[in-house]
Coordinates of C-alpha atoms in Angstrom, one line a residue:
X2 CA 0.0 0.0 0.0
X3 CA 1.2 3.2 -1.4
X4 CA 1.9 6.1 1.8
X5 CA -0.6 9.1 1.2
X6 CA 2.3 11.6 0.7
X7 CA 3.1 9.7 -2.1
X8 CA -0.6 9.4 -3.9
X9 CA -1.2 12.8 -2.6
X10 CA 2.0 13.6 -4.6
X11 CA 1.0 11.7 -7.8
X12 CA -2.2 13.7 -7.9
X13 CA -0.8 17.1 -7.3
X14 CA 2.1 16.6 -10.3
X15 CA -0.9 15.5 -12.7
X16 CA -2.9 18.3 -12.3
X17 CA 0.0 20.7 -12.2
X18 CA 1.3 19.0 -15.3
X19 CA -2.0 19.7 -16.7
X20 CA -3.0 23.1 -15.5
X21 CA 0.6 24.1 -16.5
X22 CA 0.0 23.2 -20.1
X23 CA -3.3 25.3 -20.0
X24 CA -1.8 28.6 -18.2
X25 CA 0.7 28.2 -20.8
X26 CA -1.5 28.0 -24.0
X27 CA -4.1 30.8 -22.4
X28 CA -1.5 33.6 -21.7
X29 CA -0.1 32.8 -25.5
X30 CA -4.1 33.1 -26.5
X31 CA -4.4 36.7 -24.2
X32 CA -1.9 38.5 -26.0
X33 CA -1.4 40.8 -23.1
X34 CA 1.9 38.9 -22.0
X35 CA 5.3 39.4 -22.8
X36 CA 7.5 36.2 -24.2
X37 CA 10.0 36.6 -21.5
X38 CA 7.2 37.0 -19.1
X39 CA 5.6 33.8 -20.3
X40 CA 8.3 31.7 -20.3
X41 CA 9.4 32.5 -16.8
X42 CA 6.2 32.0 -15.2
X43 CA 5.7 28.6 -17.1
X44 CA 9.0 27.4 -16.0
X45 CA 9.2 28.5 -12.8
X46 CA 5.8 26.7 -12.0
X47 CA 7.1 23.3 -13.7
X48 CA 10.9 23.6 -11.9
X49 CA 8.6 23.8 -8.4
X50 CA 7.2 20.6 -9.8
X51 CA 10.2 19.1 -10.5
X52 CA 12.1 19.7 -7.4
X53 CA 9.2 19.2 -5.3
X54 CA 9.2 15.4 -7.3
X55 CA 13.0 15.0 -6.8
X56 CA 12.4 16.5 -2.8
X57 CA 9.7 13.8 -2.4
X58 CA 12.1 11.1 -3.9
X59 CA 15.0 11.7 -2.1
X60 CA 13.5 12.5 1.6
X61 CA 10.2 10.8 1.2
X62 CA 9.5 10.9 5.4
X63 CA 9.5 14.8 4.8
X64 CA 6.4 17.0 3.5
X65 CA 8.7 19.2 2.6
X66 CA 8.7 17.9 -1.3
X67 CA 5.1 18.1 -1.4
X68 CA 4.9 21.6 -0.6
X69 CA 7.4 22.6 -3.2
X70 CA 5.0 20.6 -5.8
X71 CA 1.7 22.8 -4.3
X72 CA 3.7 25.9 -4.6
X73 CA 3.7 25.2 -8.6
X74 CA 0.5 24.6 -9.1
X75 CA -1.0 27.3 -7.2
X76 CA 1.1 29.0 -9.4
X77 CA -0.6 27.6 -12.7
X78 CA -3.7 27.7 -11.0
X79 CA -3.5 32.0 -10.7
X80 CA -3.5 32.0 -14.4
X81 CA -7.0 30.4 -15.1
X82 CA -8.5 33.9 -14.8
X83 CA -7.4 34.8 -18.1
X84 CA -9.5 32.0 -19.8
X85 CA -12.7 32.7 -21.7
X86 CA -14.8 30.0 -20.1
X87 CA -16.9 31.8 -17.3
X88 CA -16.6 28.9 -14.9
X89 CA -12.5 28.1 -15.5
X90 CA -12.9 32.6 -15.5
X91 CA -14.4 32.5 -11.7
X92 CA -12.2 30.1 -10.4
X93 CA -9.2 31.5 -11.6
X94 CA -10.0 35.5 -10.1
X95 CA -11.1 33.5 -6.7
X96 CA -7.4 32.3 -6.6
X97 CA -5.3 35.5 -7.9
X98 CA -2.4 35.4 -5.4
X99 CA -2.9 31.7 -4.8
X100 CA 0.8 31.1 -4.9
X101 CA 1.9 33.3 -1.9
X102 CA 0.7 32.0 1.2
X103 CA 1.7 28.7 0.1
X104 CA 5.7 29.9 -0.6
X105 CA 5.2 31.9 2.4
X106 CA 4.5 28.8 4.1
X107 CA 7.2 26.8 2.3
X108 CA 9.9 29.3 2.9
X109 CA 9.0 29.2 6.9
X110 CA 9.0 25.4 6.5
X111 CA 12.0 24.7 5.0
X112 CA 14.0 22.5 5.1
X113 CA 12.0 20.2 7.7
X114 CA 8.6 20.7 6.4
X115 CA 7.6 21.9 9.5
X116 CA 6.7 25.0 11.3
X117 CA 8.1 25.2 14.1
X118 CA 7.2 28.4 16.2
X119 CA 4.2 29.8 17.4
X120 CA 5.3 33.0 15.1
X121 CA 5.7 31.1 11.8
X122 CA 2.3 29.7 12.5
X123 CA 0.7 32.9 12.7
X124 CA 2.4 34.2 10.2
X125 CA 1.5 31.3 7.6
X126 CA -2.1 31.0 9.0
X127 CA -2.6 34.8 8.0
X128 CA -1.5 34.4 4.7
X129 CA -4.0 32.0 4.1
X130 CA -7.0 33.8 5.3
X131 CA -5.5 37.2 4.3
X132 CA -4.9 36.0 0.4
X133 CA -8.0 33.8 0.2
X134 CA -10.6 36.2 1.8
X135 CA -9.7 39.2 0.1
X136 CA -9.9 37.2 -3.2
X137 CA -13.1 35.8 -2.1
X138 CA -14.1 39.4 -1.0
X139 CA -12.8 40.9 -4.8
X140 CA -14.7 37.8 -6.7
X141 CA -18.1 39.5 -4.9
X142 CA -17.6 42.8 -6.2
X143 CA -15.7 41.9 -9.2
X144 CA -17.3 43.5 -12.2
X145 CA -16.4 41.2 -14.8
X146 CA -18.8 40.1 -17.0
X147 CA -17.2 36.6 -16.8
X148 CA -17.7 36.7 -13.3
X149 CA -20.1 33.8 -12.2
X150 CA -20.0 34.7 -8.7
X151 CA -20.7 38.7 -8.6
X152 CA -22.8 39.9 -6.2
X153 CA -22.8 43.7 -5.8
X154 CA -20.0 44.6 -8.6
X155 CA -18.6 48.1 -7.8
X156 CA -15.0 48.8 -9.5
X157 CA -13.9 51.4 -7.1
X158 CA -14.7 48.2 -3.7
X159 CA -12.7 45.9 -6.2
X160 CA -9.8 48.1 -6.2
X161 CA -9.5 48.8 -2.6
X162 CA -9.6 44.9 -1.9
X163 CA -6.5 44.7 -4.7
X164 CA -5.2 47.6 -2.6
X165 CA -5.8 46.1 1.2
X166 CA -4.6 42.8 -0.4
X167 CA -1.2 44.5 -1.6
X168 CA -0.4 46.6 1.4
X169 CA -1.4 43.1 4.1
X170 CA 0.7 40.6 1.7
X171 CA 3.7 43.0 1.4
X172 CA 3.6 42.8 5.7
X173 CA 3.2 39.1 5.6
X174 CA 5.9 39.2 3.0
X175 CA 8.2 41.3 4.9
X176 CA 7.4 38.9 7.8
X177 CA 8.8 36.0 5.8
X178 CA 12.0 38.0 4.9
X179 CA 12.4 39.1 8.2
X180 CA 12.0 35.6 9.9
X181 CA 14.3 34.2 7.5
X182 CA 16.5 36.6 8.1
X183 CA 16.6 35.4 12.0
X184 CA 17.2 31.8 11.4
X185 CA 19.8 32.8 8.9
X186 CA 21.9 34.8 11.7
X187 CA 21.3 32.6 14.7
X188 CA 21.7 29.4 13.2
X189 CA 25.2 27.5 12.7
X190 CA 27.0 27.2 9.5
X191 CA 25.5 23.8 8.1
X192 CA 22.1 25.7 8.3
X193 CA 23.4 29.2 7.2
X194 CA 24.5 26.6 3.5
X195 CA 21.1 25.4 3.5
X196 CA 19.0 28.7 4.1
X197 CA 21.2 30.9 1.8
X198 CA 20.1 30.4 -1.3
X199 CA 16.9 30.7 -0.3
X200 CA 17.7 33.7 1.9
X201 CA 18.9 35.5 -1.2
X202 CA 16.4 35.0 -3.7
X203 CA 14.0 36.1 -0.7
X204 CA 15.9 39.6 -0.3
X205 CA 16.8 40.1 -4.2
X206 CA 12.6 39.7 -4.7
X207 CA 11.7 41.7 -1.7
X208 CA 14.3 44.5 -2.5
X209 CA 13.2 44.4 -6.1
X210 CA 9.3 44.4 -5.7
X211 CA 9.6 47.1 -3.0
X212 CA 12.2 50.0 -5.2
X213 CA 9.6 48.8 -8.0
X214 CA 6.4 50.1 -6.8
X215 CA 8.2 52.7 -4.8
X216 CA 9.5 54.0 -8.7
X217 CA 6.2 53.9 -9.6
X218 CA 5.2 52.0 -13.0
X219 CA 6.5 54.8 -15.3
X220 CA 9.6 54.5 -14.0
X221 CA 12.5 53.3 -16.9
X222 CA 13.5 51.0 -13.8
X223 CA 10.5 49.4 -12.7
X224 CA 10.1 46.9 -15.5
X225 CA 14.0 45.7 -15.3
X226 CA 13.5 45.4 -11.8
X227 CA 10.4 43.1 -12.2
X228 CA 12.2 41.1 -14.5
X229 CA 14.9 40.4 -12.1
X230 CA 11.9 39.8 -9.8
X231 CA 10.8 37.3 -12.3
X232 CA 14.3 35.9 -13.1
X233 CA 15.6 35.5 -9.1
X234 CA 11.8 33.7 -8.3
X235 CA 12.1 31.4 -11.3
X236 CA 15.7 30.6 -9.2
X237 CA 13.8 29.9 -6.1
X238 CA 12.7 26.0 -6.9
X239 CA 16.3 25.5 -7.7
X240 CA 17.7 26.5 -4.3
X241 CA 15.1 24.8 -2.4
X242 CA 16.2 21.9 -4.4
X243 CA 19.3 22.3 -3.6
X244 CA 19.0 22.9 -0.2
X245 CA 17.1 19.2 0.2
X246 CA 20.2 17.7 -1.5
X247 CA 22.8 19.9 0.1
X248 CA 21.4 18.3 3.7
X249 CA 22.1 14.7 2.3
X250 CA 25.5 16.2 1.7
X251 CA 25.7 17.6 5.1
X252 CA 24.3 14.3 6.8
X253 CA 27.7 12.7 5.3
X254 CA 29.9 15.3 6.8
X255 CA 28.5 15.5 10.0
X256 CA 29.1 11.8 9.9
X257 CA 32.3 12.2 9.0
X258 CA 33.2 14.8 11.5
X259 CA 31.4 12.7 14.2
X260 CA 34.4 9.4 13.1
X261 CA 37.1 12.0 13.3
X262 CA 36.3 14.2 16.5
X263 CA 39.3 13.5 19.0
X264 CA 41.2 11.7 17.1
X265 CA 38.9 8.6 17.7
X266 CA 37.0 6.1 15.6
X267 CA 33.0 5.6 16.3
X268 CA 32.0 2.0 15.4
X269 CA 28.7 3.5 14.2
X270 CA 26.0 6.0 14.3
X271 CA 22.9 6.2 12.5
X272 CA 20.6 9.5 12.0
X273 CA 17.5 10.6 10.1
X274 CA 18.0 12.6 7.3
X275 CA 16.1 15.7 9.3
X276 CA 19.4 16.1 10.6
X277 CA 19.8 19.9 10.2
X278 CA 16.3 21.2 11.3
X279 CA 17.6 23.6 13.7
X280 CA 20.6 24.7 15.9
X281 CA 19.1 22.2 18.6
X282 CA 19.7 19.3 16.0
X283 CA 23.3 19.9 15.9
X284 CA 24.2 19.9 20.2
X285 CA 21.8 17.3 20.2
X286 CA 24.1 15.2 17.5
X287 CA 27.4 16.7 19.2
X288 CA 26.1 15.3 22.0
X289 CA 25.8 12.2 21.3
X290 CA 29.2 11.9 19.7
X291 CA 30.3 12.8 23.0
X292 CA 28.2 10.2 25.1
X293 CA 29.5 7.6 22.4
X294 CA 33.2 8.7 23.1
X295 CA 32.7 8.8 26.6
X296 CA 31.2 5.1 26.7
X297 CA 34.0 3.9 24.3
X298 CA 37.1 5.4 27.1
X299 CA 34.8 3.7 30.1
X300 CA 35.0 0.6 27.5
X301 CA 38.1 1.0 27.7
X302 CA 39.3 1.6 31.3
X303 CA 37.1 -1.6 32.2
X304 CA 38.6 -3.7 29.5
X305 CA 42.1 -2.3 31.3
X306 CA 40.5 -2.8 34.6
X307 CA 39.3 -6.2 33.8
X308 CA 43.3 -6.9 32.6
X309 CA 44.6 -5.9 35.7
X310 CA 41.9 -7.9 37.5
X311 CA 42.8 -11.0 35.8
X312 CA 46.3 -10.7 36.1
X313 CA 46.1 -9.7 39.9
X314 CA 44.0 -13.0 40.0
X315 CA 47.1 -15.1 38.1
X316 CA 49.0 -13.5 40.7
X317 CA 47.2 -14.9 43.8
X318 CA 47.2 -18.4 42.2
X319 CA 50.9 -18.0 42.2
X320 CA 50.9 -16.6 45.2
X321 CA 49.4 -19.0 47.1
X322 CA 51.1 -21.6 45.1
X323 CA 54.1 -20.4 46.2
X324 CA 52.7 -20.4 49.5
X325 CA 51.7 -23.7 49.6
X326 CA 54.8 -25.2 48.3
X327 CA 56.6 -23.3 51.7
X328 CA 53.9 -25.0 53.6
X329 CA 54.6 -28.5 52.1
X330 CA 58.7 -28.4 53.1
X331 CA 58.3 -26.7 56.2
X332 CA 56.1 -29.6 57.4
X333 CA 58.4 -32.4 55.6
X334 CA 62.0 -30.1 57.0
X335 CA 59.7 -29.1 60.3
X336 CA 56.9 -30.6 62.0
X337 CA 57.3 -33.8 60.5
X338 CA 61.4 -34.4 61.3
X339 CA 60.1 -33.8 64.2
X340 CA 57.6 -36.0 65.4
X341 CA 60.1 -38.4 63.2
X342 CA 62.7 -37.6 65.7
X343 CA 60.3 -38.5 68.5
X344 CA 59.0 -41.3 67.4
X345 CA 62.7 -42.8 66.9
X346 CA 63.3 -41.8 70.7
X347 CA 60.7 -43.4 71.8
X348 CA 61.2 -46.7 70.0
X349 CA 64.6 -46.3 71.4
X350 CA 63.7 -45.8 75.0
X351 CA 61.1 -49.1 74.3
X352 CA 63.9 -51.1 73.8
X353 CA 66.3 -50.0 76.4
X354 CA 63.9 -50.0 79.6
X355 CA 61.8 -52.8 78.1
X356 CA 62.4 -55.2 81.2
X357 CA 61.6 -52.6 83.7
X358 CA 58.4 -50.9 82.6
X359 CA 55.3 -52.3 83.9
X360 CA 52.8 -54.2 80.9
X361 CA 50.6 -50.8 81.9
X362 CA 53.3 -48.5 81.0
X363 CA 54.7 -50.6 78.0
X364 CA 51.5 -50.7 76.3
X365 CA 50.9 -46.8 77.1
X366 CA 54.8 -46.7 75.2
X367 CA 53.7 -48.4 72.9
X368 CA 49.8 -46.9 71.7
X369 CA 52.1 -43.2 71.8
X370 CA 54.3 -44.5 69.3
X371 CA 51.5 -46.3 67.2
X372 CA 49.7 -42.5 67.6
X373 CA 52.5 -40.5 66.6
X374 CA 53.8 -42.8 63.6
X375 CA 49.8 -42.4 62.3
X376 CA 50.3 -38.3 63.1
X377 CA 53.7 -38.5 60.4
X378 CA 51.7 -40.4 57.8
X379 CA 49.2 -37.9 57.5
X380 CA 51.2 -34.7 57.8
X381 CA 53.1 -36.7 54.7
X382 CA 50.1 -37.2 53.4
X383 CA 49.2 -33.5 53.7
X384 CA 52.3 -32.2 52.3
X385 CA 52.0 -34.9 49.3
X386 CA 48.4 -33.5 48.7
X387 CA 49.3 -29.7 48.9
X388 CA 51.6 -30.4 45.5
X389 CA 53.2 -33.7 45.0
X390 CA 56.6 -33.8 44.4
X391 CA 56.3 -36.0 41.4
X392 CA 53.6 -33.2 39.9
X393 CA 56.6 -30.9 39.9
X394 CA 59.3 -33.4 38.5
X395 CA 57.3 -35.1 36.1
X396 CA 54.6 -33.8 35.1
X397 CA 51.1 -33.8 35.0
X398 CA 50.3 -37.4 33.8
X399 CA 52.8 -38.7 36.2
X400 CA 51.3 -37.5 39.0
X401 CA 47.5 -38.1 37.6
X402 CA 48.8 -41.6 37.5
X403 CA 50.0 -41.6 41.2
X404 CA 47.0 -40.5 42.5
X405 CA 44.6 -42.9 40.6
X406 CA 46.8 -45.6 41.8
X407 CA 46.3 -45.1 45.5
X408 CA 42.5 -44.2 45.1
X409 CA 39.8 -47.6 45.8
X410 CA 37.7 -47.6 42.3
X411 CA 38.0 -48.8 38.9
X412 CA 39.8 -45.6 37.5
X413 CA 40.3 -45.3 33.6
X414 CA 42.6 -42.7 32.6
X415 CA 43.0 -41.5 29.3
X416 CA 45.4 -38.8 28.5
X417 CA 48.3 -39.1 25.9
X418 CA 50.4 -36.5 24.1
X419 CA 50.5 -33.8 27.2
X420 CA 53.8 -32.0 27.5
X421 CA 54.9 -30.3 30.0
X422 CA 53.5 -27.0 30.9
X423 CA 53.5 -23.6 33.3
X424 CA 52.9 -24.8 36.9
X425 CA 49.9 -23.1 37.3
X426 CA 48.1 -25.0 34.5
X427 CA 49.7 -28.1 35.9
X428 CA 48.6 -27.6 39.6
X429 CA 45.0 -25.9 38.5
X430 CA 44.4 -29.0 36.5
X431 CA 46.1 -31.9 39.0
X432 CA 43.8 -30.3 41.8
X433 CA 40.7 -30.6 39.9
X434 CA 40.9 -34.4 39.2
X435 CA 41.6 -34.3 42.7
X436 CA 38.6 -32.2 44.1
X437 CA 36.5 -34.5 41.1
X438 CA 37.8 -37.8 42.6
X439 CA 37.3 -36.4 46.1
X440 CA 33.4 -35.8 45.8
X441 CA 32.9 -38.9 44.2
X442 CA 34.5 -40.8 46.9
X443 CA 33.4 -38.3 50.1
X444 CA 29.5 -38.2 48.1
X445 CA 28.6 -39.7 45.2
X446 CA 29.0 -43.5 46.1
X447 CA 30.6 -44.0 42.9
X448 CA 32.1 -47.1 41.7
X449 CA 34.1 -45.8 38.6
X450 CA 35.7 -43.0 37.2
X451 CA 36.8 -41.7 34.0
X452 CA 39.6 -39.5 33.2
X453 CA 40.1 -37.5 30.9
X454 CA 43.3 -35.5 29.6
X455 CA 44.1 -33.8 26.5
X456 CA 45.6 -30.5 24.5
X457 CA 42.9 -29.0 22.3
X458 CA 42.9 -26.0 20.5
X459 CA 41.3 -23.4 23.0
X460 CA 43.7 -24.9 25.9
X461 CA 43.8 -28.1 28.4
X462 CA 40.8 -29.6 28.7
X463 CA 40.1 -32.0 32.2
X464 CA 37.3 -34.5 32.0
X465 CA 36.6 -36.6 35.3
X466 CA 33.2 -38.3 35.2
X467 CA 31.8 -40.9 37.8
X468 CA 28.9 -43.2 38.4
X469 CA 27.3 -42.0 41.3
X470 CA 24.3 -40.5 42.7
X471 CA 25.0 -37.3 40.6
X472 CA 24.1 -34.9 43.1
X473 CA 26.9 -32.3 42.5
X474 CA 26.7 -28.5 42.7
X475 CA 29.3 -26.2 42.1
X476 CA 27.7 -23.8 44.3
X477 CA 26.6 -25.9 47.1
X478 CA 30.1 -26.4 48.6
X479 CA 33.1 -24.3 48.9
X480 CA 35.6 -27.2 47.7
X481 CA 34.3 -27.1 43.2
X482 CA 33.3 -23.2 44.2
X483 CA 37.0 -22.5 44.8
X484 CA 38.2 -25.0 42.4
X485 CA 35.9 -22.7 39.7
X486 CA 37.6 -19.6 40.6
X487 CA 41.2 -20.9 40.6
X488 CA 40.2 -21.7 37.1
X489 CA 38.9 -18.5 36.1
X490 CA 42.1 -16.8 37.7
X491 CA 44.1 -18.5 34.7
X492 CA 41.1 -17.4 32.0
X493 CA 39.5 -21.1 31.7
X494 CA 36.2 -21.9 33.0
X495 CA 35.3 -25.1 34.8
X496 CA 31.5 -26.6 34.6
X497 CA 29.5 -29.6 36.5
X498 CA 27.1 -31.2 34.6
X499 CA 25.1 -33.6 37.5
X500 CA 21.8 -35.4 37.4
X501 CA 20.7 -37.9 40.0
X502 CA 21.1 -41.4 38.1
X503 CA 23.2 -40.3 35.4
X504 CA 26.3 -39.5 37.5
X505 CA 28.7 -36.5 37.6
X506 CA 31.1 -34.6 35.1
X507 CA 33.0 -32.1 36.0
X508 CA 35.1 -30.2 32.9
X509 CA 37.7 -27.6 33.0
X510 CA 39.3 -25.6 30.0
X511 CA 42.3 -24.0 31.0
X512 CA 44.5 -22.0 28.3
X513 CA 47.9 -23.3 27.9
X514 CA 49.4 -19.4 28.7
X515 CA 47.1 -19.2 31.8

């Protein structure tokens, strides 16, 4: 379905097209009409048609391209009063000045097709009524023999409704000029381009029609003045033209000023082509280049935030890496040597006093002993867990290996083809089979497990799924919580997938640089 700007449109270049023709052929057939006179009217009404075609094509959203089209054919539609048919006659002396309320109102519109202050309103709204009631009033008294409508004809009331019609649309007119005028100073250069030519024309006509009929019409200057009159309003279709192209134009540059402003590239912005209705249009588009720049340096500052963040996060892995290895030798060079130590001085003191401690004291010797041998195997234990040694001197298989051996299920390891890497991949990914085989053991009743070790394109990937219950939750516990965020320090990301029946796998990616 076809917008009604556009059939509106269609209807308005027929008729003007047609009424054109007819103006043209009925000032020939008067005789009272110069050729240079003729040909200017005829072609400026047909150039407002033709702009206000090529207006409507290239900004279709804006009325501003049917107005220029209306402008013309009021303009053919003045010059049915000279026909000789009494009903085309009528019509054509009720619309004498039809033409200038409607440029006054497309001048005042331009280049938005909107009015936009209470002023232009006014002024267009009394052009209107001024123009079409005095020709109304003039068709009454009109003596004309022509004249279908003639009520009370009375030459000397026709000529002072010509005369009050003059004097008001010279006010109105000088309105126009002087509200043009306005925008033309206070606005910013992109709308000082688009309202100059129009701005000109406007002036040249005014300052042209009003030395004219201040000469008088006897004047040797008043009929070269009227045909630069003539000449500069035959122009005028042409610069409103070229004032709806010229804000394509300036669309593009603001664009392009908008990329360039600072130094810095926008990724986009998109705007309607009513870019250069006003002053306001402009701060409001300078603006929003700013709020775009600002977000793209906020972008940035968390992007550099987020950098640090994960590199202070590499560094506490390290950290506490570090940490834990100082741990794991001062219990092996400290605490443990020494309950060694004790445990060796008891066993000798057993032997030595064997035959004279009572069977009470002996076994009390003895249990000690049996205690603090049990307190050494799980502070080696302990240290083993905290990084085994073998982890560092072999490697991560290795020590996968080491573990599954000591643990009580059917383990199946499958990992081939892993060399050696940075100690924090190694550790993050050692203590996740670990914390895996843990909760299957501690929780999930399994009876098998399935490991799972490999180098794939986007980094190490750990696999360790089990048979049991399948009641994991990574956020129901602090032990796969923490193991999550140890993994996320490095840039990898470590998921549980769990469903009661179907068992438990939990998967970490870690990259290779983490």
């Amino acid at each position: 379905m076809k917008h009604p700007r556009t059939v509106a449109m269609a209807g308005v270049l027929t008729a003007g097209i047609g009424l054109g023709v007819l103006a043209m052929t009925l000032k020939i057939a008067d005789g009272t009409h110069t050729v240079l006179d003729t040909t200017l009217s005829t072609a400026t009404g047909f150039l407002f048609l033709l702009a206000g075609a090529v207006a409507q094509v290239r900004r279709a959203s804006n009325p501003i391209g049917l107005l220029i089209a209306v402008a013309g054919l009021a303009l053919f539609a003045e010059d049915l009063q000279f026909a000789g048919d009494p009903l085309a006659h009528t019509i054509g002396l009720a619309l004498p000045a039809a033409s200038s309320p409607v440029i006054a109102h497309l001048v005042l519109a331009f280049p938005h097709g909107k009015l936009r202050s209470r002023w232009e309103r006014v002024l267009v709204f009394s052009a209107y009524a001024v123009v079409f009631g005095s020709a109304v009033l003039g068709l009454l008294v009109n003596d004309d023999p022509r004249n279908l409508a003639a009520v009370a004809a009375s030459p000397e009331a026709e000529q002072l409704v010509k005369r009050l019609l003059e004097l008001i649309g010279a006010v109105i007119g000088a309105g126009v000029v002087v509200v043009l005028l306005y925008r033309w100073l206070a606005g910013r250069l992109p709308q000082r381009r688009l309202l100059s030519p129009v701005v000109a024309i406007a002036v040249v006509g005014a300052v042209c029609t009003t030395v004219g009929s201040a000469l008088g019409s006897g004047h040797p200057y008043s009929e070269p003045l009227l045909d630069v009159y003539r000449i500069s309003f035959c122009l005028w279709p042409l610069a409103f033209l070229i004032g709806v192209l010229r804000a394509r134009v300036g669309n593009a540059e603001m664009i392009r000023l908008l990329l360039e402003r600072d130094g810095s590239g926008l990724a986009a912005l998109v705007q309607d082509d009513e870019v250069w209705k006003d002053s306001r249009s402009i701060d409001a588009l300078n603006a929003a280049a700013g709020l775009v720049l600002d977000n793209q340096r906020l972008a940035a500052e968390l992007e550099e935030r987020l950098t640090e963040v994960q590199a202070s996060r590499a560094r506490i892995v390290a950290a506490a890496d570090d940490e834990r290895r100082r741990v794991e030798r001062d219990l092996h060079d400290g605490a443990q040597q020494r309950l060694v130590s004790v445990v060796l001085l008891l066993r000798m003191a057993e032997r030595r006093l064997g035959d004279e401690l009572t069977p009470a004291v002996a076994a009390l010797l003895t249990s000690t002993i049996d205690e603090l041998q049990a307190t050494v195997t799980e502070l080696r234990e302990l240290a083993r867990g905290l990084r085994p040694a073998i982890l560092t001197e072999a490697g991560l298989i290795p020590a996968v290996r080491s573990l599954l051996d000591r643990i009580p299920l059917a383990v199946d390891l499958a990992g081939a083809d892993v060399p050696r890497l940075s100690g924090a991949v190694e550790a993050t990914a050692y203590f996740v089979v670990t914390e895996a085989i843990t909760n299957a053991l501690k929780h999930a009743q399994a009876r098998e497990v399935r490991v799972s070790i490999g180098v794939e394109k986007d980094g190490l990937r750990v696999d360790v799924h089990d048979d049991g219950t399948g009641t994991a939750d990574i956020d129901g516990g602090s032990g796969l919580h923490g193991l999550r965020d140890r993994v996320r320090a490095l840039g990898g990301e470590l998921t549980v997938f769990s469903e009661p029946g179907s068992g438990t796998t939990v998967s970490a990616v870690i990259p290779l640089n983490g």
